[in-house]
mmCIF file of C-alpha atoms and ligand atoms in Angstrom:
data_model
loop_
_atom_site.group_PDB
_atom_site.id
_atom_site.type_symbol
_atom_site.label_atom_id
_atom_site.label_comp_id
_atom_site.label_asym_id
_atom_site.label_seq_id
_atom_site.Cartn_x
_atom_site.Cartn_y
_atom_site.Cartn_z
ATOM 1 C CA MET A 1 0.077 0.254 0.045
ATOM 2 C CA ASN A 2 1.659 3.721 -0.689
ATOM 3 C CA THR A 3 1.098 5.432 2.386
ATOM 4 C CA ALA A 4 3.256 8.488 0.834
ATOM 5 C CA VAL A 5 0.419 10.140 0.355
ATOM 6 C CA LEU A 6 -2.835 10.115 2.657
ATOM 7 C CA LYS A 7 -6.214 10.478 1.058
ATOM 8 C CA GLU A 8 -9.378 11.657 2.598
ATOM 9 C CA ILE A 9 -13.083 12.942 1.422
ATOM 10 C CA VAL A 10 -14.843 15.689 4.237
ATOM 11 C CA GLY A 11 -18.453 16.095 2.374
ATOM 12 C CA GLN A 12 -17.665 17.591 -1.341
ATOM 13 C CA VAL A 13 -13.852 17.681 -1.021
ATOM 14 C CA GLY A 14 -10.612 15.730 -1.794
ATOM 15 C CA ILE A 15 -7.457 16.000 0.514
ATOM 16 C CA LEU A 16 -4.536 14.322 -0.714
ATOM 17 C CA THR A 17 -1.334 15.002 2.428
ATOM 18 C CA ILE A 18 1.713 14.215 1.394
ATOM 19 C CA ASN A 19 3.057 11.859 4.267
ATOM 20 C CA ARG A 20 7.204 10.875 4.027
ATOM 21 C CA PRO A 21 7.667 12.429 7.382
ATOM 22 C CA ASP A 22 11.385 11.035 7.747
ATOM 23 C CA ALA A 23 12.216 12.494 4.753
ATOM 24 C CA MET A 24 10.717 15.976 4.808
ATOM 25 C CA ASN A 25 8.268 15.172 2.014
ATOM 26 C CA ALA A 26 10.633 14.681 -0.659
ATOM 27 C CA LEU A 27 8.909 14.204 -3.699
ATOM 28 C CA ASN A 28 9.920 10.089 -4.624
ATOM 29 C CA ASP A 29 8.151 8.301 -7.421
ATOM 30 C CA ASP A 30 5.904 7.313 -4.625
ATOM 31 C CA VAL A 31 4.522 10.486 -3.638
ATOM 32 C CA MET A 32 4.014 11.491 -7.364
ATOM 33 C CA ASN A 33 2.883 7.822 -7.846
ATOM 34 C CA GLY A 34 0.109 8.443 -5.096
ATOM 35 C CA LEU A 35 -0.611 12.134 -6.005
ATOM 36 C CA THR A 36 -1.673 10.897 -9.052
ATOM 37 C CA LEU A 37 -3.897 7.767 -8.531
ATOM 38 C CA GLY A 38 -5.688 10.391 -5.706
ATOM 39 C CA LEU A 39 -6.316 12.664 -9.058
ATOM 40 C CA ASP A 40 -7.535 9.918 -11.249
ATOM 41 C CA GLU A 41 -9.776 8.490 -8.366
ATOM 42 C CA PHE A 42 -11.168 12.109 -7.291
ATOM 43 C CA GLU A 43 -11.247 13.526 -11.000
ATOM 44 C CA GLN A 44 -13.409 10.513 -11.289
ATOM 45 C CA ASN A 45 -15.817 10.865 -8.572
ATOM 46 C CA ASP A 46 -18.586 13.010 -9.091
ATOM 47 C CA ALA A 47 -19.459 13.890 -5.752
ATOM 48 C CA ILE A 48 -16.320 15.820 -5.353
ATOM 49 C CA HIS A 49 -16.075 19.432 -6.446
ATOM 50 C CA CYS A 50 -12.524 20.882 -4.788
ATOM 51 C CA VAL A 51 -9.393 18.976 -4.124
ATOM 52 C CA ILE A 52 -6.903 20.141 -1.603
ATOM 53 C CA ILE A 53 -2.934 19.310 -1.193
ATOM 54 C CA THR A 54 -1.445 19.508 1.644
ATOM 55 C CA GLY A 55 1.624 18.162 3.597
ATOM 56 C CA SER A 56 2.626 18.139 7.819
ATOM 57 C CA GLU A 57 2.388 21.570 9.820
ATOM 58 C CA LYS A 58 6.610 21.290 9.537
ATOM 59 C CA VAL A 59 7.306 20.817 5.686
ATOM 60 C CA PHE A 60 4.617 21.023 2.768
ATOM 61 C CA ALA A 61 7.500 19.197 0.576
ATOM 62 C CA ALA A 62 11.302 19.777 0.186
ATOM 63 C CA GLY A 63 11.806 18.924 -3.239
ATOM 64 C CA ALA A 64 11.988 16.638 -5.481
ATOM 65 C CA ASP A 65 13.680 13.299 -3.716
ATOM 66 C CA ILE A 66 17.660 14.081 -4.379
ATOM 67 C CA ALA A 67 18.925 10.994 -2.953
ATOM 68 C CA ALA A 68 16.855 8.819 -5.474
ATOM 69 C CA MET A 69 18.240 11.005 -8.543
ATOM 70 C CA ARG A 70 21.737 11.984 -7.036
ATOM 71 C CA ASN A 71 22.615 8.553 -9.384
ATOM 72 C CA TYR A 72 21.342 9.694 -12.472
ATOM 73 C CA GLU A 73 22.321 10.027 -15.854
ATOM 74 C CA TYR A 74 21.213 12.011 -18.890
ATOM 75 C CA ILE A 75 20.007 8.546 -20.385
ATOM 76 C CA ASP A 76 18.099 7.635 -17.161
ATOM 77 C CA VAL A 77 15.800 11.018 -17.247
ATOM 78 C CA TYR A 78 15.643 10.907 -20.936
ATOM 79 C CA ARG A 79 14.569 7.346 -21.740
ATOM 80 C CA ASP A 80 12.423 7.194 -18.300
ATOM 81 C CA ASN A 81 10.597 10.615 -19.171
ATOM 82 C CA PHE A 82 12.040 11.989 -15.378
ATOM 83 C CA ILE A 83 9.564 14.331 -14.415
ATOM 84 C CA THR A 84 6.575 14.182 -17.309
ATOM 85 C CA ARG A 85 6.030 10.848 -16.415
ATOM 86 C CA ASN A 86 4.541 11.732 -12.833
ATOM 87 C CA TRP A 87 4.656 15.481 -12.104
ATOM 88 C CA GLU A 88 1.792 16.790 -14.327
ATOM 89 C CA ARG A 89 -1.362 14.808 -13.530
ATOM 90 C CA LEU A 90 -1.952 18.799 -12.348
ATOM 91 C CA LYS A 91 -1.921 19.794 -15.090
ATOM 92 C CA THR A 92 -4.497 18.465 -16.387
ATOM 93 C CA PHE A 93 -6.830 18.041 -13.965
ATOM 94 C CA ARG A 94 -10.062 19.720 -14.534
ATOM 95 C CA LYS A 95 -11.667 20.481 -10.520
ATOM 96 C CA PRO A 96 -10.377 23.246 -8.804
ATOM 97 C CA THR A 97 -7.074 22.633 -6.510
ATOM 98 C CA ILE A 98 -5.934 24.757 -3.852
ATOM 99 C CA ALA A 99 -2.159 24.119 -2.176
ATOM 100 C CA ALA A 100 -2.147 24.550 1.679
ATOM 101 C CA VAL A 101 1.091 25.129 2.462
ATOM 102 C CA SER A 102 2.890 24.816 6.308
ATOM 103 C CA GLY A 103 6.507 24.739 6.375
ATOM 104 C CA TYR A 104 8.701 24.041 3.643
ATOM 105 C CA ALA A 105 8.309 24.545 0.160
ATOM 106 C CA LEU A 106 11.047 24.519 -1.582
ATOM 107 C CA GLY A 107 12.298 23.144 -5.030
ATOM 108 C CA GLY A 108 9.420 20.471 -6.673
ATOM 109 C CA GLY A 109 7.376 21.224 -3.445
ATOM 110 C CA CYS A 110 7.474 25.389 -4.286
ATOM 111 C CA GLU A 111 6.484 23.512 -8.167
ATOM 112 C CA VAL A 112 3.807 21.473 -6.846
ATOM 113 C CA ALA A 113 1.847 23.989 -5.397
ATOM 114 C CA MET A 114 1.828 26.571 -8.568
ATOM 115 C CA MET A 115 0.675 23.759 -10.157
ATOM 116 C CA CYS A 116 -2.158 24.204 -7.994
ATOM 117 C CA ASP A 117 -5.392 26.966 -8.674
ATOM 118 C CA MET A 118 -5.029 28.548 -5.618
ATOM 119 C CA VAL A 119 -2.242 28.527 -2.401
ATOM 120 C CA PHE A 120 -2.726 29.264 1.446
ATOM 121 C CA ALA A 121 -0.034 29.420 3.048
ATOM 122 C CA ALA A 122 0.071 29.818 7.114
ATOM 123 C CA ASP A 123 2.119 31.962 8.967
ATOM 124 C CA ASN A 124 4.957 29.614 8.793
ATOM 125 C CA ALA A 125 5.491 29.245 5.255
ATOM 126 C CA LYS A 126 8.755 29.353 3.754
ATOM 127 C CA PHE A 127 9.042 28.969 -0.209
ATOM 128 C CA SER A 128 12.294 28.412 -2.611
ATOM 129 C CA GLN A 129 14.201 26.963 -5.597
ATOM 130 C CA PRO A 130 16.861 25.751 -4.102
ATOM 131 C CA GLU A 131 17.634 24.225 -7.265
ATOM 132 C CA VAL A 132 21.067 26.430 -8.086
ATOM 133 C CA ARG A 133 22.492 24.798 -4.716
ATOM 134 C CA ILE A 134 22.667 21.450 -6.250
ATOM 135 C CA ALA A 135 24.036 22.831 -9.759
ATOM 136 C CA THR A 136 20.038 21.324 -11.175
ATOM 137 C CA LEU A 137 17.528 23.555 -12.701
ATOM 138 C CA PRO A 138 13.883 24.451 -11.076
ATOM 139 C CA GLY A 139 12.838 22.413 -14.230
ATOM 140 C CA ALA A 140 9.556 20.716 -12.832
ATOM 141 C CA GLY A 141 7.807 24.191 -13.725
ATOM 142 C CA ALA A 142 9.340 26.748 -12.081
ATOM 143 C CA THR A 143 11.216 28.868 -14.681
ATOM 144 C CA GLN A 144 7.817 29.429 -16.441
ATOM 145 C CA ARG A 145 4.996 28.959 -13.303
ATOM 146 C CA LEU A 146 7.432 31.332 -11.665
ATOM 147 C CA PRO A 147 7.790 34.672 -13.766
ATOM 148 C CA ARG A 148 3.878 34.240 -14.405
ATOM 149 C CA SER A 149 3.162 34.898 -11.162
ATOM 150 C CA VAL A 150 5.285 36.908 -9.022
ATOM 151 C CA GLY A 151 6.839 38.517 -12.554
ATOM 152 C CA LYS A 152 10.444 38.319 -13.856
ATOM 153 C CA ALA A 153 12.488 40.214 -10.764
ATOM 154 C CA VAL A 154 11.434 38.333 -8.221
ATOM 155 C CA ALA A 155 11.449 34.798 -10.308
ATOM 156 C CA MET A 156 15.371 35.405 -11.388
ATOM 157 C CA ASP A 157 16.268 36.781 -7.960
ATOM 158 C CA LEU A 158 14.590 33.215 -6.230
ATOM 159 C CA CYS A 159 16.175 31.094 -9.464
ATOM 160 C CA PHE A 160 19.313 32.353 -9.167
ATOM 161 C CA THR A 161 20.079 32.644 -4.959
ATOM 162 C CA GLY A 162 17.829 30.224 -3.655
ATOM 163 C CA ARG A 163 16.688 32.397 -1.411
ATOM 164 C CA MET A 164 14.188 31.460 1.027
ATOM 165 C CA LEU A 165 10.699 33.783 0.966
ATOM 166 C CA THR A 166 8.247 34.416 3.895
ATOM 167 C CA ALA A 167 4.094 33.605 3.589
ATOM 168 C CA ALA A 168 3.938 37.467 4.195
ATOM 169 C CA GLU A 169 6.659 37.427 1.359
ATOM 170 C CA ALA A 170 5.631 35.439 -1.394
ATOM 171 C CA LEU A 171 1.753 36.941 0.065
ATOM 172 C CA GLN A 172 3.599 40.294 -1.104
ATOM 173 C CA PHE A 173 4.965 38.874 -4.457
ATOM 174 C CA GLY A 174 1.498 36.761 -5.704
ATOM 175 C CA LEU A 175 2.786 33.672 -5.445
ATOM 176 C CA VAL A 176 0.336 33.134 -2.967
ATOM 177 C CA SER A 177 -3.557 34.578 -2.062
ATOM 178 C CA ARG A 178 -3.893 33.988 1.694
ATOM 179 C CA VAL A 179 -1.593 33.721 4.913
ATOM 180 C CA TYR A 180 -3.633 31.974 8.401
ATOM 181 C CA PRO A 181 -1.741 31.278 11.195
ATOM 182 C CA LYS A 182 -0.674 27.717 11.111
ATOM 183 C CA ALA A 183 -2.744 25.926 13.136
ATOM 184 C CA GLU A 184 -5.800 27.769 11.149
ATOM 185 C CA LEU A 185 -4.325 26.676 7.347
ATOM 186 C CA MET A 186 -6.607 23.479 7.742
ATOM 187 C CA HIS A 187 -9.569 24.557 9.598
ATOM 188 C CA GLU A 188 -9.536 27.990 7.482
ATOM 189 C CA THR A 189 -8.981 25.987 3.840
ATOM 190 C CA LEU A 190 -10.920 23.160 4.229
ATOM 191 C CA GLU A 191 -14.136 25.673 4.611
ATOM 192 C CA GLN A 192 -13.192 27.676 1.861
ATOM 193 C CA ALA A 193 -12.927 24.461 -0.319
ATOM 194 C CA GLN A 194 -16.176 23.677 1.309
ATOM 195 C CA ALA A 195 -17.492 26.781 -0.082
ATOM 196 C CA ILE A 196 -15.938 26.457 -3.435
ATOM 197 C CA ALA A 197 -17.277 22.894 -3.432
ATOM 198 C CA ALA A 198 -20.872 24.191 -3.416
ATOM 199 C CA TYR A 199 -21.243 25.703 -6.727
ATOM 200 C CA SER A 200 -21.979 24.609 -10.205
ATOM 201 C CA LEU A 201 -19.524 22.408 -10.761
ATOM 202 C CA PRO A 202 -19.871 22.348 -14.362
ATOM 203 C CA VAL A 203 -19.272 26.782 -14.251
ATOM 204 C CA LEU A 204 -16.113 26.097 -11.788
ATOM 205 C CA MET A 205 -14.864 23.899 -14.319
ATOM 206 C CA MET A 206 -15.297 25.709 -17.226
ATOM 207 C CA MET A 207 -14.148 29.199 -15.195
ATOM 208 C CA LYS A 208 -11.082 27.493 -14.280
ATOM 209 C CA GLU A 209 -10.046 26.647 -18.155
ATOM 210 C CA SER A 210 -10.680 30.106 -19.619
ATOM 211 C CA LEU A 211 -8.303 31.442 -16.356
ATOM 212 C CA ASN A 212 -5.744 29.188 -17.558
ATOM 213 C CA ARG A 213 -5.871 30.289 -21.048
ATOM 214 C CA ALA A 214 -5.001 33.414 -20.252
ATOM 215 C CA PHE A 215 -1.202 31.711 -19.418
ATOM 216 C CA GLU A 216 -1.615 30.418 -22.760
ATOM 217 C CA THR A 217 -2.716 32.882 -25.334
ATOM 218 C CA PRO A 218 -3.132 35.994 -27.010
ATOM 219 C CA LEU A 219 -5.397 38.235 -25.333
ATOM 220 C CA ASN A 220 -7.741 38.766 -28.271
ATOM 221 C CA GLU A 221 -7.855 34.065 -28.822
ATOM 222 C CA GLY A 222 -8.493 34.209 -24.563
ATOM 223 C CA LEU A 223 -11.590 36.843 -25.025
ATOM 224 C CA ALA A 224 -13.207 34.650 -27.636
ATOM 225 C CA PHE A 225 -12.347 31.382 -25.327
ATOM 226 C CA GLU A 226 -13.872 33.065 -22.428
ATOM 227 C CA ARG A 227 -16.962 34.302 -24.632
ATOM 228 C CA LYS A 228 -17.094 30.812 -26.040
ATOM 229 C CA MET A 229 -17.615 29.222 -22.091
ATOM 230 C CA LEU A 230 -19.672 32.232 -20.303
ATOM 231 C CA TYR A 231 -22.125 31.220 -23.625
ATOM 232 C CA ALA A 232 -21.878 27.930 -22.760
ATOM 233 C CA THR A 233 -22.918 28.815 -19.738
ATOM 234 C CA PHE A 234 -26.122 29.221 -20.671
ATOM 235 C CA ALA A 235 -27.125 25.462 -21.556
ATOM 236 C CA LEU A 236 -26.615 24.871 -18.104
ATOM 237 C CA GLU A 237 -29.617 23.845 -16.177
ATOM 238 C CA ASP A 238 -27.338 25.100 -12.894
ATOM 239 C CA ARG A 239 -27.351 29.093 -14.810
ATOM 240 C CA LYS A 240 -31.371 29.167 -14.788
ATOM 241 C CA GLU A 241 -31.547 27.795 -10.972
ATOM 242 C CA GLY A 242 -28.598 30.333 -10.099
ATOM 243 C CA MET A 243 -30.696 33.645 -11.803
ATOM 244 C CA ASN A 244 -33.941 32.467 -10.739
ATOM 245 C CA ALA A 245 -32.430 31.679 -7.250
ATOM 246 C CA PHE A 246 -31.122 35.346 -7.022
ATOM 247 C CA ILE A 247 -34.488 37.109 -8.299
ATOM 248 C CA GLU A 248 -36.546 34.815 -5.814
ATOM 249 C CA LYS A 249 -33.928 35.578 -3.333
ATOM 250 C CA ARG A 250 -33.313 32.426 -1.749
ATOM 251 C CA PRO A 251 -30.240 29.841 -1.969
ATOM 252 C CA ALA A 252 -29.751 28.612 -5.225
ATOM 253 C CA ASN A 253 -30.041 24.314 -5.443
ATOM 254 C CA PHE A 254 -27.384 23.393 -7.939
ATOM 255 C CA ASN A 255 -27.369 19.874 -9.735
ATOM 256 C CA ASN A 256 -24.353 20.108 -11.445
ATOM 257 C CA ARG A 257 -25.718 20.154 -14.701
HETATM 258 N N1 LIG B 301 15.438 14.984 -1.088
HETATM 259 C C1 LIG B 301 15.790 13.764 -0.194
HETATM 260 N N2 LIG B 301 16.459 14.024 1.175
HETATM 261 C C2 LIG B 301 15.413 15.049 1.205
HETATM 262 C C3 LIG B 301 15.312 15.835 1.123
HETATM 263 C C4 LIG B 301 15.217 15.976 -0.021
HETATM 264 N N3 LIG B 301 14.896 16.812 -1.213
HETATM 265 N N4 LIG B 301 15.416 17.283 1.745
HETATM 266 C C5 LIG B 301 15.523 16.636 3.287
HETATM 267 N N5 LIG B 301 15.456 15.395 2.809
HETATM 268 C C6 LIG B 301 15.791 14.236 3.872
HETATM 269 C C7 LIG B 301 17.458 14.949 4.984
HETATM 270 O O1 LIG B 301 18.449 13.951 3.686
HETATM 271 C C8 LIG B 301 17.488 14.452 5.776
HETATM 272 O O2 LIG B 301 17.633 13.007 5.418
HETATM 273 P P1 LIG B 301 18.090 12.020 6.799
HETATM 274 O O3 LIG B 301 17.807 12.339 8.602
HETATM 275 O O4 LIG B 301 18.617 10.729 6.460
HETATM 276 O O5 LIG B 301 19.272 12.476 6.817
HETATM 277 C C9 LIG B 301 15.538 14.445 6.368
HETATM 278 O O6 LIG B 301 14.845 14.827 5.249
HETATM 279 C C10 LIG B 301 16.108 15.872 7.443
HETATM 280 O O7 LIG B 301 15.934 16.834 6.505
HETATM 281 P P2 LIG B 301 17.375 17.871 7.121
HETATM 282 O O8 LIG B 301 18.585 16.798 8.238
HETATM 283 O O9 LIG B 301 18.006 18.645 5.958
HETATM 284 O O10 LIG B 301 16.549 18.462 8.307
HETATM 285 P P3 LIG B 301 16.659 20.082 8.767
HETATM 286 O O11 LIG B 301 15.277 20.465 8.970
HETATM 287 O O12 LIG B 301 17.848 20.909 8.873
HETATM 288 O O13 LIG B 301 16.328 21.081 7.082
HETATM 289 C C11 LIG B 301 15.560 21.602 4.413
HETATM 290 C C12 LIG B 301 15.210 21.058 6.281
HETATM 291 C C13 LIG B 301 15.867 23.177 4.682
HETATM 292 C C14 LIG B 301 14.038 21.067 4.680
HETATM 293 C C15 LIG B 301 16.178 20.578 4.163
HETATM 294 O O14 LIG B 301 16.438 19.447 4.605
HETATM 295 C C16 LIG B 301 17.059 21.393 3.138
HETATM 296 O O15 LIG B 301 17.491 22.438 2.643
HETATM 297 N N6 LIG B 301 15.995 20.477 1.588
HETATM 298 C C17 LIG B 301 16.581 20.318 0.957
HETATM 299 C C18 LIG B 301 16.153 20.847 0.134
HETATM 300 C C19 LIG B 301 16.238 20.825 -2.060
HETATM 301 O O16 LIG B 301 17.035 21.344 -2.098
HETATM 302 N N7 LIG B 301 15.528 20.797 -2.188
HETATM 303 C C20 LIG B 301 15.400 20.677 -3.933
HETATM 304 C C21 LIG B 301 15.342 19.567 -4.710
HETATM 305 S S1 LIG B 301 16.055 19.938 -6.139
HETATM 306 C C22 LIG B 301 14.198 19.611 -6.919
HETATM 307 O O17 LIG B 301 13.039 19.531 -6.462
HETATM 308 C C23 LIG B 301 14.473 19.569 -8.358
HETATM 309 C C24 LIG B 301 12.612 19.330 -8.874
HETATM 310 C C25 LIG B 301 13.164 19.705 -10.389
HETATM 311 C C26 LIG B 301 12.779 18.602 -11.305
HETATM 312 C C27 LIG B 301 14.507 17.672 -10.529
HETATM 313 C C28 LIG B 301 14.851 17.749 -12.377
HETATM 314 C C29 LIG B 301 16.027 16.695 -12.598
#
């Protein structure tokens, strides 16, 4: 049994907890395969509308497993399709995701957090891309996602120096959208995830698809895509229910169709 990732379902929220306490939650194949399988399961489960990925209070994840990769040669990583093979499931996951980060989110840990739609941090969170110190690249997406998230100057600074950001700095730079006291992180994140999960799932999915286009396409193409998604909401029963409920001054009761 894979215990490197613990799976839990609370109401309409799926929670995946990285669990390698002896190795600072370093992201080896057990963890990445566990996350992939968990996401596959949550994607197929219609009752789940939002997913939280988290670690322990001390560490979200201290990066890719250095012990596992230190003897790799080029041919090993190339033939094995390293990273691409089991690090990218979050990229195709269609429901909203939140990374709840307490403690260290370093290297691949920070990259996994950035693959989530939102990052909520505890006030003890620390983010960095320290790969420069071990002479490799932040190659699970940070050279691309970090500049999009925090801008060129901060991204270059973080990657060239490997320095750690505090939670307050991460909030200031836009890497995270909320910071909570450490003891409240999971409670607050779960509450927010449940609030999101109560909305119409197809609308959340269309919104996610549309928002992600902003990072992939020129403005006019993105706007055209958004318009198509907007029109598509008018084919949903939930769109009628949402507007009717507003006019009738009652809570909406979405059936996710
Ligand atoms: N990989 C493997 N083991 C790790 C890792 C890691 N990333 N991080 C910590 N550990 C292990 C330590 O070796 C130690 O093991 P042991 O008890 O057997 O000696 C145990 O976890 C506890 O760690 P520390 O004793 O170091 O604990 P501290 O509290 O002193 O320090 C830190 C905690 C600050 C988190 C420190 O462990 C650290 O700096 N870790 C490494 C951070 C790092 O460099 N991460 C980047 C890794 S590279 C990466 O993520 C690249 C991804 C991109 C793709 C790669 C393509 C090739």
